[in-house]
Amino acid sequence: MGSDAVPTVALPDGRRVPALGIGTWRMGERATARRAEVAAVRRAVELGATLVDTAEMYGDGGAESVVGEAIAGLRDRVFLVSKVLPSNASPAGTIAACERSLKRLRCERIDLYLLHWRGRWKLADTVGAFERLVEQGKIGGWGVSNFDVDDMAELAALPAGARCATDQVYYALSRRGAAFDLLPWMGARAMPAMAYCPLDEGRLASHPALRSIALELGATCAQVALAWLLAAGAHGTDVIAIPKSASVERVEENARAAALHLEPRHLAALDRAFPPPRDREPLAVV
């Protein structure tokens, strides 16, 4: 799915996906921003960051519409991820929501469909709907978002629970709580994590603790933060980073992080600046 410059990770079903993609939260909210947003998503795909993450919630469907326009003519190069709102995650509601998303995305299949967070519907009912969507060819697989380790254990106990492909969580150098128990739990099941807000909503893009490493490597602070997420063996499981950007220039900067190599001494310095958790913490959310 990606270019040679972007590393890939394996989902539990064997599909390989780029470890660096693009997120679309807050896209599709303003008509005046649409042209730039479409250009940014399209440029990410051209650069090999071909995992595109969106959701029906983003811009009340507007982000999916942006993605649909951006990937026109490029669909076979894209690994497309979207999400169903928990309020829509009943057996019938999940299928209806997926069909609405497909129309906005202008395609016939979503590669990975996630439950955005837990709601009032039983997990078994939502998973049952996901399985039906797989059978119908409307999605290629399914997963969850914002699930902590107890939620994941409950999910795994369901008859189809082992087919969960990922858990998308808030994870960044400055938001490492998931590394204490959730990411190792996932790693034991060969399940990669998907990291949203990997730059901690921009806070890491100019963080002083990253500057010395960035200067040494001729990189930016944001690139160092993303390279840390892509560093194999640093997290308890493989990580897919999905930084959101509506700027072509920033997308190009983010894509160059895939080629940035952090040595063990760099990782150790980052651990000193952003200590890993020593105990369980509530899962960060936004």
Short mmCIF file of N, CA and C in Angstrom, two decimals, residues 10 23 26 31 35 45 62 67 69 80-81 84 88 118 127-128 162 197 202 231 238 255 259 266 268 271 285:
data_model
loop_
_atom_site.label_atom_id
_atom_site.label_comp_id
_atom_site.label_asym_id
_atom_site.label_seq_id
_atom_site.Cartn_x
_atom_site.Cartn_y
_atom_site.Cartn_z
N ALA A 10 1.85 -5.18 9.81
CA ALA A 10 0.86 -6.19 9.48
C ALA A 10 -0.32 -6.12 10.42
N GLY A 23 -4.61 11.76 9.09
CA GLY A 23 -5.90 11.88 9.74
C GLY A 23 -6.68 13.06 9.18
N ARG A 26 -11.49 17.37 12.01
CA ARG A 26 -11.72 18.80 11.81
C ARG A 26 -11.67 19.21 10.35
N ALA A 31 -16.25 25.38 4.06
CA ALA A 31 -16.15 25.30 2.60
C ALA A 31 -14.89 25.99 2.09
N ARG A 35 -10.54 23.12 -0.53
CA ARG A 35 -9.53 22.92 -1.57
C ARG A 35 -8.19 22.51 -0.96
N VAL A 45 -1.24 10.72 -0.06
CA VAL A 45 -1.33 9.47 -0.81
C VAL A 45 -0.21 9.39 -1.84
N GLY A 62 -18.58 15.71 6.60
CA GLY A 62 -17.83 16.56 5.68
C GLY A 62 -16.43 16.04 5.40
N VAL A 67 -12.39 13.40 1.74
CA VAL A 67 -11.59 12.23 1.39
C VAL A 67 -12.05 11.64 0.06
N GLU A 69 -13.38 13.07 -2.45
CA GLU A 69 -12.88 13.88 -3.56
C GLU A 69 -11.38 13.71 -3.73
N LEU A 80 -8.29 2.69 3.32
CA LEU A 80 -9.29 3.65 3.81
C LEU A 80 -9.88 3.18 5.14
N VAL A 81 -9.84 4.06 6.12
CA VAL A 81 -10.35 3.79 7.46
C VAL A 81 -11.45 4.80 7.78
N VAL A 84 -17.80 4.44 12.84
CA VAL A 84 -19.21 4.61 13.13
C VAL A 84 -19.36 5.21 14.53
N ASN A 88 -24.89 5.27 16.64
CA ASN A 88 -25.39 4.58 15.45
C ASN A 88 -25.04 3.10 15.43
N ARG A 118 -16.96 3.39 22.87
CA ARG A 118 -18.04 2.57 23.42
C ARG A 118 -19.26 3.42 23.73
N VAL A 127 -20.38 -5.82 16.77
CA VAL A 127 -19.47 -6.76 16.09
C VAL A 127 -20.24 -7.62 15.10
N GLY A 128 -21.44 -8.04 15.46
CA GLY A 128 -22.26 -8.81 14.53
C GLY A 128 -22.54 -8.05 13.25
N ALA A 162 -11.57 -12.07 18.09
CA ALA A 162 -10.18 -12.19 17.63
C ALA A 162 -9.97 -11.53 16.28
N CYS A 197 -3.73 11.96 17.09
CA CYS A 197 -3.05 13.09 17.75
C CYS A 197 -1.59 12.75 18.08
N GLY A 202 -0.35 19.24 18.21
CA GLY A 202 0.63 20.25 17.82
C GLY A 202 1.63 20.62 18.89
N ALA A 231 9.31 3.82 15.42
CA ALA A 231 10.47 3.02 15.84
C ALA A 231 10.03 1.63 16.28
N ASP A 238 3.41 -2.77 17.24
CA ASP A 238 3.61 -1.85 16.12
C ASP A 238 2.61 -0.70 16.21
N ALA A 255 5.74 13.31 6.00
CA ALA A 255 6.12 12.13 5.22
C ALA A 255 7.62 11.86 5.33
N ALA A 259 11.62 8.35 6.89
CA ALA A 259 13.00 8.01 6.56
C ALA A 259 13.97 8.37 7.68
N HIS A 266 19.07 8.12 21.05
CA HIS A 266 17.98 9.09 20.87
C HIS A 266 16.74 8.63 21.62
N ALA A 268 16.64 6.70 24.19
CA ALA A 268 16.88 6.83 25.62
C ALA A 268 16.70 8.28 26.08
N ASP A 271 13.07 8.98 26.31
CA ASP A 271 12.50 8.38 27.51
C ASP A 271 12.78 9.23 28.75
N VAL A 285 -7.98 10.80 25.94
CA VAL A 285 -8.99 10.95 24.88
C VAL A 285 -9.08 12.42 24.52
#
